Amino acid sequence: MSGLRVIPTWRHGQERLYVCLTDGRNLAWYDREAGRINLLSDASREDVLEALGPFITGPVTVGPPPVPTPAELARLTLHPDDDLAPNRPGEALLISLDRDPGPSHRLRPDPRRRALTAEQTVGEALDRLDGAGWHTLHSVPLPGGDRIHHLVIGPGGLFALHTLYARKAKVTVADPRVALGRREAYPLLRRVRADADRASYALTAEVRPVLVLVAPADVAVTVSPREVRVLRDTEVEGLARTGGVLKPADVEALHAMARDRRVWSAAG
């Protein structure tokens, strides 16, 4: 791996040195005060240590980001306006349609309604995972008006899901582009990866990107997606079969952190 960049930043009054790829995605950060290098993926360990070599000022420990402590979580006493847990699937779209329903008669269906159908379909499936030790947050706001359609936290780790309405259409995936039927392909997978990376930054934990296709007629993958899992809506409950990444206490701690709207202000 080459071309890694080390970028100094200040967060919560402390300096951190972030190790980033050329496209801006974070691989790790070095907290000098704590003497710790936090890796989002162990596969990049050697490259990260080489990039940080000139900046390390003493003994360090290397490992995955620490889970928030009970004391840290206690500081996140939530006001109802800051709690994302009550969000319904497609919350942002529901609010948008309520404020501006659009004309009652139009030649083409409002694309917001198709997008809402997709988010509700996937959201209902994800909500059924609650009994299996998983938590889902819907319509998670990001700075700049973007949002993560669904953030899933459970024994198998953290996943940022982006849904795409594809009813009766053939979907062609050629990383980074996605095409519905005969429509022009567009680089959707870049956004899917970017959303997951922003979530990783805000939560200081690895978040994996997932694209969920709702009711496609067929799916053709001509160029395999890098890092992004591509699922049909009928397959999302299969996430519950993954495990071995987070302990139950870690799942609860990360869920408590992620549901705080204020945490996402750092996901710029």
XYZ file of N, CA and C in Angstrom:
804
model
N 0.855 -1.189 0.000
C 0.000 0.000 0.000
C 0.891 1.238 0.000
N 0.620 2.190 -0.877
C 1.445 3.382 -0.967
C 0.554 4.615 -0.974
N 1.216 5.783 -0.788
C 0.473 7.028 -0.869
C -0.341 7.358 0.357
N -0.031 6.747 1.516
C -0.773 7.075 2.733
C -0.398 8.479 3.196
N -1.381 9.189 3.734
C -1.160 10.538 4.234
C -1.393 10.570 5.733
N -0.596 11.354 6.436
C -0.783 11.564 7.872
C -1.275 12.996 8.063
N -2.487 13.123 8.639
C -3.133 14.433 8.761
C -3.383 14.734 10.237
N -2.782 15.801 10.766
C -3.045 16.182 12.170
C -4.385 16.899 12.305
N -5.150 16.545 13.320
C -6.426 17.211 13.600
C -6.571 17.366 15.103
N -7.494 18.235 15.480
C -7.842 18.402 16.885
C -9.276 17.978 17.083
N -9.524 17.152 18.091
C -10.870 16.681 18.370
C -11.051 16.581 19.876
N -12.098 17.225 20.384
C -12.368 17.259 21.819
C -11.148 17.764 22.582
N -10.422 18.744 21.988
C -9.288 19.349 22.660
C -8.011 18.536 22.622
N -7.984 17.426 21.914
C -6.804 16.581 21.850
C -6.348 16.439 20.400
N -5.020 16.387 20.228
C -4.483 16.217 18.887
C -4.504 14.744 18.500
N -4.906 14.493 17.274
C -4.849 13.151 16.705
C -4.196 13.221 15.333
N -3.429 12.201 15.021
C -2.825 12.094 13.701
C -3.544 10.976 12.955
N -4.285 11.353 11.932
C -5.046 10.381 11.147
C -4.218 9.893 9.967
N -4.284 8.602 9.707
C -3.633 7.996 8.542
C -4.723 7.709 7.519
N -4.608 8.340 6.349
C -5.671 8.278 5.346
C -5.130 7.764 4.020
N -6.021 7.153 3.251
C -5.727 6.798 1.877
C -5.815 8.058 1.012
N -5.380 7.957 -0.231
C -5.395 9.129 -1.115
C -6.806 9.630 -1.397
N -7.841 8.739 -1.253
C -9.213 9.171 -1.492
C -9.870 9.732 -0.226
N -9.079 9.850 0.853
C -9.583 10.467 2.066
C -10.094 9.516 3.120
N -10.209 8.231 2.811
C -10.729 7.278 3.800
C -9.695 7.024 4.899
N -10.172 6.949 6.144
C -9.285 6.765 7.281
C -8.936 5.292 7.484
N -7.677 5.042 7.822
C -7.236 3.693 8.167
C -6.967 3.570 9.667
N -6.521 4.670 10.271
C -6.149 4.617 11.691
C -5.930 6.031 12.192
N -5.764 6.172 13.536
C -5.335 7.438 14.097
C -4.452 7.176 15.316
N -3.538 8.119 15.517
C -2.561 8.029 16.601
C -2.886 9.092 17.634
N -3.149 8.647 18.848
C -3.423 9.543 19.969
C -2.136 9.620 20.797
N -1.404 10.730 20.660
C -0.116 10.859 21.353
C -0.285 10.813 22.875
N -1.316 11.510 23.369
C -1.497 11.595 24.815
C -1.752 10.215 25.426
N -2.536 9.407 24.728
C -2.826 8.064 25.227
C -1.751 7.056 24.845
N -0.871 7.434 23.923
C 0.157 6.514 23.464
C -0.435 5.307 22.765
N -1.439 5.566 21.908
C -2.164 4.459 21.277
C -2.419 4.741 19.807
N -2.242 3.702 18.977
C -2.601 3.749 17.565
C -3.838 2.877 17.378
N -4.922 3.512 16.947
C -6.194 2.807 16.762
C -6.362 2.430 15.297
N -6.452 1.128 15.035
C -6.585 0.608 13.673
C -8.033 0.280 13.369
N -8.539 0.751 12.233
C -9.884 0.366 11.809
C -9.877 -1.008 11.150
N -8.727 -1.432 10.652
C -8.600 -2.771 10.062
C -7.185 -3.266 10.314
N -7.063 -4.463 10.880
C -5.747 -4.995 11.196
C -4.928 -5.285 9.949
N -5.592 -5.421 8.786
C -4.886 -5.725 7.550
C -3.921 -4.616 7.147
N -4.167 -3.403 7.619
C -3.315 -2.275 7.241
C -2.272 -1.949 8.299
N -2.090 -2.819 9.287
C -1.206 -2.537 10.432
C 0.203 -2.099 10.003
N 0.875 -2.883 9.170
C 2.269 -2.588 8.830
C 2.397 -1.269 8.068
N 1.484 -1.021 7.135
C 1.543 0.217 6.366
C 1.293 1.432 7.252
N 0.358 1.298 8.193
C 0.052 2.405 9.104
C 1.257 2.706 9.994
N 1.880 1.660 10.541
C 3.033 1.869 11.422
C 4.189 2.519 10.665
N 4.353 2.132 9.405
C 5.417 2.746 8.611
C 5.137 4.227 8.371
N 3.875 4.557 8.056
C 3.523 5.956 7.803
C 3.668 6.816 9.049
N 3.341 6.245 10.216
C 3.390 7.008 11.463
C 4.773 7.021 12.089
N 5.692 6.216 11.571
C 7.019 6.089 12.169
C 7.671 7.403 12.558
N 7.731 8.392 11.669
C 8.405 9.661 12.017
C 7.682 10.470 13.093
N 6.430 10.126 13.402
C 5.641 10.945 14.321
C 5.530 10.327 15.714
N 5.887 9.060 15.852
C 5.732 8.382 17.138
C 6.809 8.870 18.101
N 6.386 9.321 19.281
C 7.304 9.959 20.228
C 7.618 9.106 21.447
N 7.099 7.909 21.534
C 7.359 7.058 22.692
C 6.692 5.713 22.519
N 6.629 4.926 23.601
C 5.974 3.609 23.513
C 4.507 3.763 23.126
N 4.010 2.855 22.280
C 2.605 2.886 21.871
C 2.024 1.489 21.930
N 0.716 1.444 22.119
C -0.021 0.202 21.938
C -0.800 0.316 20.634
N -1.007 -0.814 19.989
C -1.673 -0.834 18.692
C -2.834 -1.805 18.752
N -3.999 -1.366 18.291
C -5.152 -2.257 18.301
C -6.393 -1.556 17.799
N -7.538 -2.245 17.849
C -8.793 -1.631 17.405
C -9.205 -0.519 18.347
N -10.054 0.400 17.891
C -10.492 1.501 18.755
C -11.186 0.972 20.000
N -10.933 1.585 21.152
C -11.586 1.136 22.385
C -13.066 1.462 22.384
N -13.842 0.579 22.977
C -15.282 0.815 23.111
C -15.501 1.870 24.199
N -16.460 2.776 24.035
C -16.708 3.794 25.070
C -16.928 3.186 26.444
N -16.383 3.825 27.459
C -16.539 3.351 28.830
C -17.892 3.790 29.387
N -18.355 3.144 30.461
C -19.612 3.594 31.086
C -19.572 5.068 31.477
N -18.393 5.554 31.913
C -18.288 6.969 32.288
C -18.495 7.875 31.084
N -17.935 7.470 29.937
C -18.126 8.272 28.723
C -19.590 8.259 28.297
N -20.209 7.105 28.412
C -21.619 7.005 28.020
C -22.513 7.814 28.962
N -22.112 7.894 30.219
C -22.920 8.647 31.182
C -22.990 10.116 30.807
N -21.940 10.594 30.108
C -21.951 11.997 29.699
C -22.882 12.242 28.525
N -23.343 11.156 27.925
C -24.211 11.297 26.763
C -25.683 11.179 27.159
N -26.061 11.876 28.215
C -27.454 11.886 28.622
C -28.258 12.606 27.547
N -29.174 11.880 26.963
C -29.816 12.377 25.749
C -31.077 13.185 26.026
N -31.143 14.334 25.389
C -32.399 15.058 25.277
C -33.209 14.352 24.189
N -34.535 14.292 24.313
C -35.338 13.593 23.292
C -35.053 14.051 21.871
N -34.726 15.341 21.694
C -34.455 15.836 20.347
C -33.149 15.291 19.779
N -32.265 14.795 20.659
C -30.971 14.281 20.217
C -30.951 12.766 20.068
N -32.034 12.103 20.449
C -32.071 10.636 20.425
C -32.578 10.153 19.069
N -31.732 9.416 18.337
C -32.105 8.917 17.014
C -32.838 7.583 17.071
N -32.869 6.946 18.236
C -33.485 5.625 18.318
C -34.952 5.597 17.868
N -35.760 6.633 18.141
C -37.161 6.572 17.712
C -37.371 6.761 16.209
N -36.316 7.100 15.458
C -36.490 7.320 14.021
C -37.116 6.117 13.333
N -38.123 6.373 12.515
C -38.729 5.323 11.709
C -37.910 5.109 10.441
N -38.010 3.928 9.821
C -37.356 3.764 8.515
C -37.845 4.840 7.546
N -36.906 5.530 6.918
C -37.279 6.605 5.999
C -37.755 7.854 6.691
N -37.331 8.077 7.930
C -37.807 9.225 8.719
C -37.654 10.545 7.962
N -36.504 10.769 7.376
C -36.272 12.034 6.677
C -37.211 12.199 5.495
N -37.491 11.115 4.781
C -38.404 11.175 3.639
C -39.836 11.397 4.099
N -40.211 10.774 5.209
C -41.556 10.974 5.744
C -41.776 12.441 6.104
N -40.772 13.052 6.709
C -40.880 14.466 7.069
C -40.950 15.325 5.817
N -40.116 15.002 4.820
C -40.106 15.768 3.570
C -41.454 15.696 2.858
N -42.044 14.516 2.804
C -43.329 14.345 2.124
C -44.463 15.003 2.902
N -44.337 15.014 4.230
C -45.362 15.661 5.039
C -45.332 17.181 4.829
N -44.125 17.739 4.711
C -43.996 19.182 4.514
C -44.357 19.594 3.092
N -44.015 18.740 2.133
C -44.253 19.074 0.731
C -44.702 17.816 -0.011
N -46.001 17.511 0.035
C -46.493 16.281 -0.606
C -46.325 16.287 -2.118
N -46.161 17.452 -2.709
C -46.066 17.536 -4.159
C -47.455 17.531 -4.776
N -47.544 17.768 -6.071
C -48.847 17.790 -6.745
C -49.525 16.431 -6.697
N -50.846 16.454 -6.584
C -51.596 15.191 -6.492
C -51.587 14.428 -7.808
N -51.451 15.118 -8.915
C -51.402 14.466 -10.222
C -50.095 14.844 -10.902
N -49.320 13.853 -11.243
C -48.066 14.103 -11.921
C -47.807 12.957 -12.892
N -47.084 13.259 -13.947
C -46.853 12.259 -14.985
C -45.996 11.106 -14.482
N -45.057 11.405 -13.625
C -44.180 10.366 -13.102
C -44.291 10.311 -11.581
N -44.149 9.104 -10.998
C -44.228 8.986 -9.535
C -43.138 9.811 -8.861
N -43.472 10.354 -7.714
C -42.501 11.105 -6.931
C -41.371 10.159 -6.515
N -40.122 10.430 -6.898
C -39.018 9.523 -6.556
C -38.830 9.363 -5.055
N -39.302 10.337 -4.270
C -39.189 10.207 -2.821
C -40.022 9.046 -2.303
N -41.160 8.791 -2.949
C -42.029 7.718 -2.482
C -41.418 6.345 -2.780
N -40.758 6.223 -3.915
C -40.070 4.959 -4.211
C -38.913 4.746 -3.240
N -38.177 5.809 -2.982
C -37.080 5.700 -2.026
C -37.602 5.342 -0.635
N -38.750 5.911 -0.259
C -39.350 5.605 1.032
C -39.758 4.141 1.101
N -40.351 3.631 0.045
C -40.726 2.218 0.009
C -39.506 1.332 0.229
N -38.393 1.685 -0.410
C -37.166 0.897 -0.261
C -36.677 0.924 1.181
N -36.629 2.106 1.780
C -36.129 2.207 3.151
C -37.054 1.510 4.147
N -38.350 1.597 3.922
C -39.284 0.935 4.835
C -39.192 -0.580 4.710
N -39.037 -1.075 3.489
C -38.918 -2.516 3.284
C -37.698 -3.075 4.010
N -36.557 -2.416 3.829
C -35.328 -2.877 4.470
C -35.384 -2.639 5.974
N -35.925 -1.491 6.378
C -35.999 -1.175 7.796
C -36.833 -2.162 8.587
N -37.942 -2.589 8.015
C -38.793 -3.561 8.709
C -38.068 -4.888 8.892
N -37.289 -5.288 7.892
C -36.516 -6.527 8.008
C -35.442 -6.401 9.084
N -34.794 -5.252 9.138
C -33.741 -5.050 10.130
C -34.296 -4.985 11.546
N -35.458 -4.389 11.699
C -36.051 -4.289 13.030
C -36.367 -5.662 13.611
N -36.548 -6.641 12.749
C -36.814 -8.004 13.238
C -35.572 -8.658 13.827
N -34.408 -8.023 13.672
C -33.176 -8.583 14.220
C -32.964 -8.215 15.683
N -33.799 -7.324 16.219
C -33.589 -6.849 17.584
C -33.490 -7.992 18.592
N -34.280 -9.011 18.425
C -34.264 -10.124 19.370
C -33.017 -10.972 19.287
N -32.213 -10.772 18.251
C -30.985 -11.553 18.071
C -29.749 -10.793 18.515
N -29.944 -9.737 19.305
C -28.811 -8.981 19.819
C -28.316 -7.885 18.911
N -29.137 -7.483 17.948
C -28.763 -6.428 17.008
C -29.595 -5.177 17.267
N -29.042 -4.029 16.888
C -29.767 -2.761 16.961
C -29.651 -2.055 15.618
N -30.722 -1.371 15.223
C -30.714 -0.602 13.981
C -31.162 0.819 14.254
N -30.419 1.766 13.713
C -30.818 3.167 13.729
C -31.142 3.566 12.296
N -32.266 4.232 12.107
C -32.721 4.593 10.772
C -32.512 6.080 10.505
N -32.246 6.401 9.251
C -32.162 7.794 8.793
C -31.216 8.608 9.687
N -29.976 8.166 9.779
C -28.973 8.823 10.619
C -28.426 10.046 9.884
N -28.591 11.237 10.440
C -28.184 12.463 9.724
C -26.675 12.658 9.739
N -26.154 13.112 8.604
C -24.748 13.461 8.479
C -24.636 14.946 8.145
N -23.542 15.580 8.501
C -23.370 17.001 8.143
C -23.477 17.209 6.637
N -24.076 18.326 6.258
C -24.223 18.628 4.844
C -25.514 18.149 4.230
N -26.400 17.570 5.045
C -27.687 17.125 4.527
C -27.730 15.685 4.077
N -26.595 14.971 4.115
C -26.604 13.555 3.769
C -27.101 12.746 4.955
N -27.303 11.453 4.739
C -27.717 10.583 5.839
C -27.396 9.137 5.509
N -27.266 8.342 6.542
C -27.129 6.897 6.409
C -28.524 6.304 6.531
N -28.953 5.548 5.527
C -30.318 5.023 5.543
C -30.555 4.128 6.764
N -29.613 3.226 7.035
C -29.741 2.335 8.192
C -28.352 2.040 8.740
N -28.162 2.196 10.040
C -26.925 1.799 10.706
C -27.240 0.592 11.582
N -26.551 -0.507 11.327
C -26.834 -1.763 12.024
C -25.635 -2.108 12.911
N -25.926 -2.417 14.176
C -24.876 -2.724 15.154
C -25.232 -4.048 15.830
N -24.305 -4.994 15.794
C -24.585 -6.286 16.405
C -23.333 -7.115 16.577
N -23.477 -8.374 16.929
C -22.314 -9.251 17.150
C -21.384 -9.335 15.947
N -21.919 -9.141 14.759
C -21.098 -9.219 13.556
C -20.417 -7.925 13.199
N -20.587 -6.870 14.009
C -19.939 -5.594 13.743
C -20.930 -4.494 13.410
N -20.455 -3.467 12.730
C -21.276 -2.317 12.358
C -21.367 -2.234 10.844
N -22.571 -1.930 10.352
C -22.817 -1.857 8.917
C -23.622 -0.596 8.610
N -23.195 0.119 7.566
C -23.956 1.267 7.058
C -24.646 0.819 5.780
N -25.983 0.760 5.810
C -26.754 0.263 4.674
C -27.342 1.414 3.869
N -27.163 1.336 2.566
C -27.793 2.269 1.635
C -28.781 1.466 0.794
N -30.034 1.902 0.748
C -31.055 1.153 0.007
C -31.310 1.783 -1.350
N -31.660 0.935 -2.313
C -31.938 1.399 -3.672
C -33.183 0.699 -4.196
N -34.183 1.481 -4.548
C -35.418 0.937 -5.120
C -35.114 0.430 -6.526
N -35.351 -0.869 -6.750
C -34.998 -1.471 -8.044
C -36.091 -2.398 -8.547
N -37.313 -2.133 -8.174
C -38.409 -3.058 -8.481
C -38.490 -3.385 -9.971
N -38.417 -4.689 -10.275
C -38.561 -5.259 -11.619
C -37.484 -4.784 -12.604
N -36.405 -4.228 -12.083
C -35.335 -3.751 -12.953
C -34.119 -4.662 -12.837
N -33.373 -4.765 -13.917
C -32.088 -5.448 -13.859
C -31.058 -4.448 -13.352
N -30.304 -4.853 -12.356
C -29.290 -3.989 -11.769
C -27.910 -4.483 -12.190
N -27.127 -3.583 -12.751
C -25.765 -3.919 -13.163
C -24.790 -3.156 -12.278
N -23.893 -3.903 -11.644
C -22.913 -3.323 -10.736
C -21.530 -3.481 -11.349
N -20.877 -2.354 -11.609
C -19.502 -2.336 -12.104
C -18.771 -1.265 -11.315
N -18.192 -1.669 -10.201
C -17.600 -0.732 -9.247
C -16.795 0.364 -9.949
N -17.109 1.661 -9.673
C -18.028 2.157 -8.641
C -19.439 2.453 -9.144
N -19.755 2.049 -10.375
C -21.009 2.474 -10.988
C -22.100 1.413 -10.823
N -23.340 1.911 -10.741
C -24.526 1.056 -10.643
C -25.539 1.561 -11.658
N -26.159 0.634 -12.398
C -27.163 1.015 -13.398
C -28.448 0.240 -13.145
N -29.585 0.941 -13.269
C -30.911 0.331 -13.172
C -31.476 0.207 -14.578
N -31.680 -1.022 -15.028
C -32.226 -1.223 -16.369
C -31.363 -0.549 -17.419
N -32.014 0.265 -18.261
C -31.295 0.960 -19.326
C -30.869 2.367 -18.945
N -31.079 2.725 -17.687
C -30.664 4.060 -17.250
C -29.146 4.155 -17.217
N -28.667 5.375 -17.302
C -27.226 5.597 -17.279
C -26.657 5.235 -15.909
N -25.542 4.517 -15.919
C -24.890 4.126 -14.664
C -24.316 5.352 -13.966
N -24.280 5.312 -12.644
C -23.700 6.410 -11.879
C -22.904 5.828 -10.708
N -21.928 6.572 -10.191
C -20.984 6.017 -9.190
C -21.563 5.939 -7.779
N -22.616 5.175 -7.616
C -23.289 5.073 -6.321
C -22.381 4.469 -5.245
N -21.535 3.523 -5.621
C -20.734 2.839 -4.605
C -19.740 3.778 -3.929
N -19.374 4.858 -4.597
C -18.502 5.835 -3.943
C -19.214 6.454 -2.748
N -20.495 6.758 -2.937
C -21.244 7.335 -1.821
C -21.430 6.310 -0.705
N -21.716 5.059 -1.077
C -21.919 4.023 -0.067
C -20.669 3.870 0.796
N -19.510 3.851 0.145
C -18.254 3.747 0.889
C -18.000 5.000 1.720
N -18.294 6.158 1.149
C -18.055 7.412 1.868
C -18.917 7.504 3.128
N -20.182 7.077 3.032
C -21.064 7.115 4.201
C -20.517 6.223 5.319
N -20.052 5.035 4.960
C -19.501 4.123 5.966
C -18.240 4.701 6.590
N -17.431 5.357 5.773
C -16.195 5.949 6.288
C -16.498 7.096 7.243
N -17.499 7.890 6.921
C -17.886 8.990 7.814
C -18.419 8.442 9.139
N -19.143 7.323 9.059
C -19.636 6.693 10.286
C -18.474 6.155 11.119
N -17.481 5.583 10.457
C -16.295 5.083 11.172
C -15.611 6.219 11.917
N -15.525 7.366 11.275
C -14.870 8.524 11.883
C -15.646 8.999 13.110
N -16.970 9.089 12.982
C -17.790 9.592 14.088
C -17.790 8.641 15.276
N -17.817 7.336 15.007
C -17.945 6.337 16.071
C -16.603 5.765 16.500
N -15.525 6.140 15.808
C -14.189 5.590 16.051
C -14.237 4.064 16.103
N -14.897 3.483 15.130
C -15.011 2.028 15.012
C -15.203 1.692 13.535
N -14.796 0.497 13.151
C -14.946 0.107 11.747
C -16.417 -0.091 11.403
N -16.867 0.581 10.353
C -18.238 0.438 9.857
C -18.145 -0.016 8.411
N -18.797 -1.127 8.096
C -18.683 -1.692 6.750
C -19.861 -1.281 5.872
N -19.583 -0.949 4.607
C -20.634 -0.467 3.700
C -21.412 -1.608 3.052
N -22.727 -1.393 2.921
C -23.615 -2.377 2.298
C -24.596 -1.646 1.390
N -24.762 -2.149 0.181
C -25.798 -1.655 -0.727
C -26.901 -2.702 -0.780
N -28.135 -2.284 -0.510
C -29.268 -3.212 -0.524
C -30.195 -2.842 -1.685
N -30.410 -3.795 -2.564
C -31.279 -3.613 -3.722
C -32.659 -4.166 -3.386
N -33.681 -3.334 -3.549
C -35.039 -3.727 -3.157
C -35.813 -4.200 -4.380
N -36.170 -5.476 -4.364
C -37.022 -6.115 -5.372
C -36.468 -6.036 -6.797
N -35.180 -6.292 -7.015
C -34.674 -6.260 -8.392
C -35.124 -7.491 -9.168
N -35.242 -7.347 -10.496
C -35.557 -8.507 -11.326
C -34.334 -9.397 -11.474
N -33.172 -8.785 -11.554
C -31.927 -9.532 -11.717
C -30.779 -8.628 -11.277
N -29.679 -9.253 -10.866
C -28.493 -8.502 -10.455
C -27.284 -9.077 -11.183
N -26.578 -8.224 -11.907
C -25.372 -8.635 -12.612
C -24.198 -7.824 -12.081
N -23.164 -8.520 -11.629
C -21.959 -7.857 -11.118
C -20.850 -8.089 -12.132
N -20.481 -7.042 -12.848
C -19.454 -7.171 -13.881
C -18.070 -6.782 -13.368
N -18.025 -5.884 -12.378
C -16.780 -5.541 -11.691
C -17.067 -5.616 -10.198
N -16.444 -6.575 -9.515
C -16.754 -6.822 -8.109
C -16.513 -5.585 -7.255
N -17.462 -5.246 -6.387
C -17.322 -4.058 -5.543
C -16.184 -4.216 -4.543
N -15.425 -3.160 -4.374
C -14.355 -3.143 -3.380
C -14.954 -2.768 -2.027
N -14.890 -3.697 -1.077
C -15.318 -3.501 0.310
C -16.826 -3.474 0.489
N -17.603 -3.187 -0.533
C -19.054 -3.048 -0.385
C -19.753 -4.388 -0.613
N -20.591 -4.779 0.341
C -21.443 -5.950 0.143
C -22.703 -5.507 -0.592
N -23.119 -6.281 -1.579
C -24.338 -5.991 -2.325
C -25.340 -7.101 -2.020
N -26.477 -6.722 -1.426
C -27.497 -7.673 -1.012
C -28.835 -7.311 -1.625
N -29.707 -8.310 -1.767
C -31.115 -8.060 -2.037
C -31.826 -7.828 -0.702
N -32.987 -7.193 -0.759
C -33.699 -6.927 0.492
C -34.084 -8.207 1.216
N -34.244 -9.296 0.479
C -34.593 -10.576 1.104
C -33.409 -11.214 1.821
N -32.228 -10.621 1.688
C -31.023 -11.213 2.279
C -30.510 -10.475 3.507
N -31.110 -9.336 3.843
C -30.522 -8.519 4.914
C -30.612 -9.194 6.278
N -31.636 -10.007 6.505
C -31.737 -10.665 7.804
C -30.615 -11.672 8.001
N -29.920 -12.017 6.923
C -28.765 -12.894 7.036
C -27.619 -12.279 7.802
N -27.635 -10.966 7.972
C -26.606 -10.321 8.787
C -26.593 -10.871 10.207
N -27.748 -11.339 10.678
C -27.842 -11.863 12.036
C -27.043 -13.144 12.211
N -26.669 -13.772 11.109
C -25.888 -15.012 11.206
C -24.397 -14.745 11.334
N -23.990 -13.470 11.239
C -22.580 -13.137 11.406
C -22.303 -12.804 12.864
N -21.124 -13.096 13.315
C -20.776 -12.840 14.716
C -19.278 -12.863 14.899
N -18.870 -12.919 16.162
C -17.458 -13.027 16.464
C -16.680 -11.738 16.404
N -17.368 -10.591 16.280
C -16.670 -9.303 16.196
C -16.861 -8.491 17.477
N -18.102 -8.356 17.929
C -18.391 -7.541 19.108
C -19.055 -8.379 20.198
N -18.671 -8.114 21.439
C -19.338 -8.722 22.580
C -20.633 -7.963 22.867
N -21.577 -8.604 23.556
C -22.853 -7.918 23.845
C -22.671 -6.552 24.503
N -21.722 -6.437 25.439
C -21.512 -5.148 26.101
C -21.010 -4.099 25.116
N -20.176 -4.536 24.161
C -19.668 -3.605 23.149
C -20.799 -3.135 22.246
N -21.687 -4.060 21.879
C -22.829 -3.707 21.037
C -23.680 -2.643 21.721
N -23.969 -2.844 22.993
C -24.808 -1.895 23.719
C -24.126 -0.537 23.859
N -22.809 -0.551 24.105
C -22.090 0.706 24.267
C -22.062 1.499 22.961
N -21.809 0.823 21.852
C -21.764 1.513 20.564
C -23.141 1.996 20.140
N -24.167 1.214 20.461
C -25.529 1.650 20.140
C -25.882 2.899 20.936
N -25.523 2.914 22.221
C -25.804 4.088 23.057
C -25.086 5.318 22.513
N -23.901 5.129 21.992
C -23.143 6.257 21.439
C -23.746 6.718 20.118
N -24.076 5.761 19.247
C -24.536 6.096 17.896
C -25.894 6.763 17.885
N -26.719 6.497 18.888
C -28.068 7.066 18.865
C -28.085 8.551 19.231
N -26.944 9.090 19.664
C -26.842 10.498 20.039
C -26.581 11.333 18.783
N -27.522 12.164 18.412
C -27.395 13.001 17.223
C -26.124 13.831 17.248
N -25.689 14.252 18.437
C -24.517 15.125 18.541
C -23.241 14.425 18.096
N -23.188 13.120 18.242
C -22.000 12.373 17.836
C -21.743 12.533 16.346
N -22.815 12.650 15.562
C -22.687 12.656 14.097
C -22.223 13.991 13.560
N -22.151 15.011 14.404
C -21.592 16.287 13.941
C -20.121 16.161 13.604
N -19.478 15.076 14.097
C -18.064 14.837 13.813
C -17.856 14.054 12.532
N -18.949 13.702 11.862
C -18.831 12.856 10.662
C -18.699 13.673 9.394
N -18.028 14.824 9.507
C -17.911 15.698 8.351
C -17.078 15.098 7.248
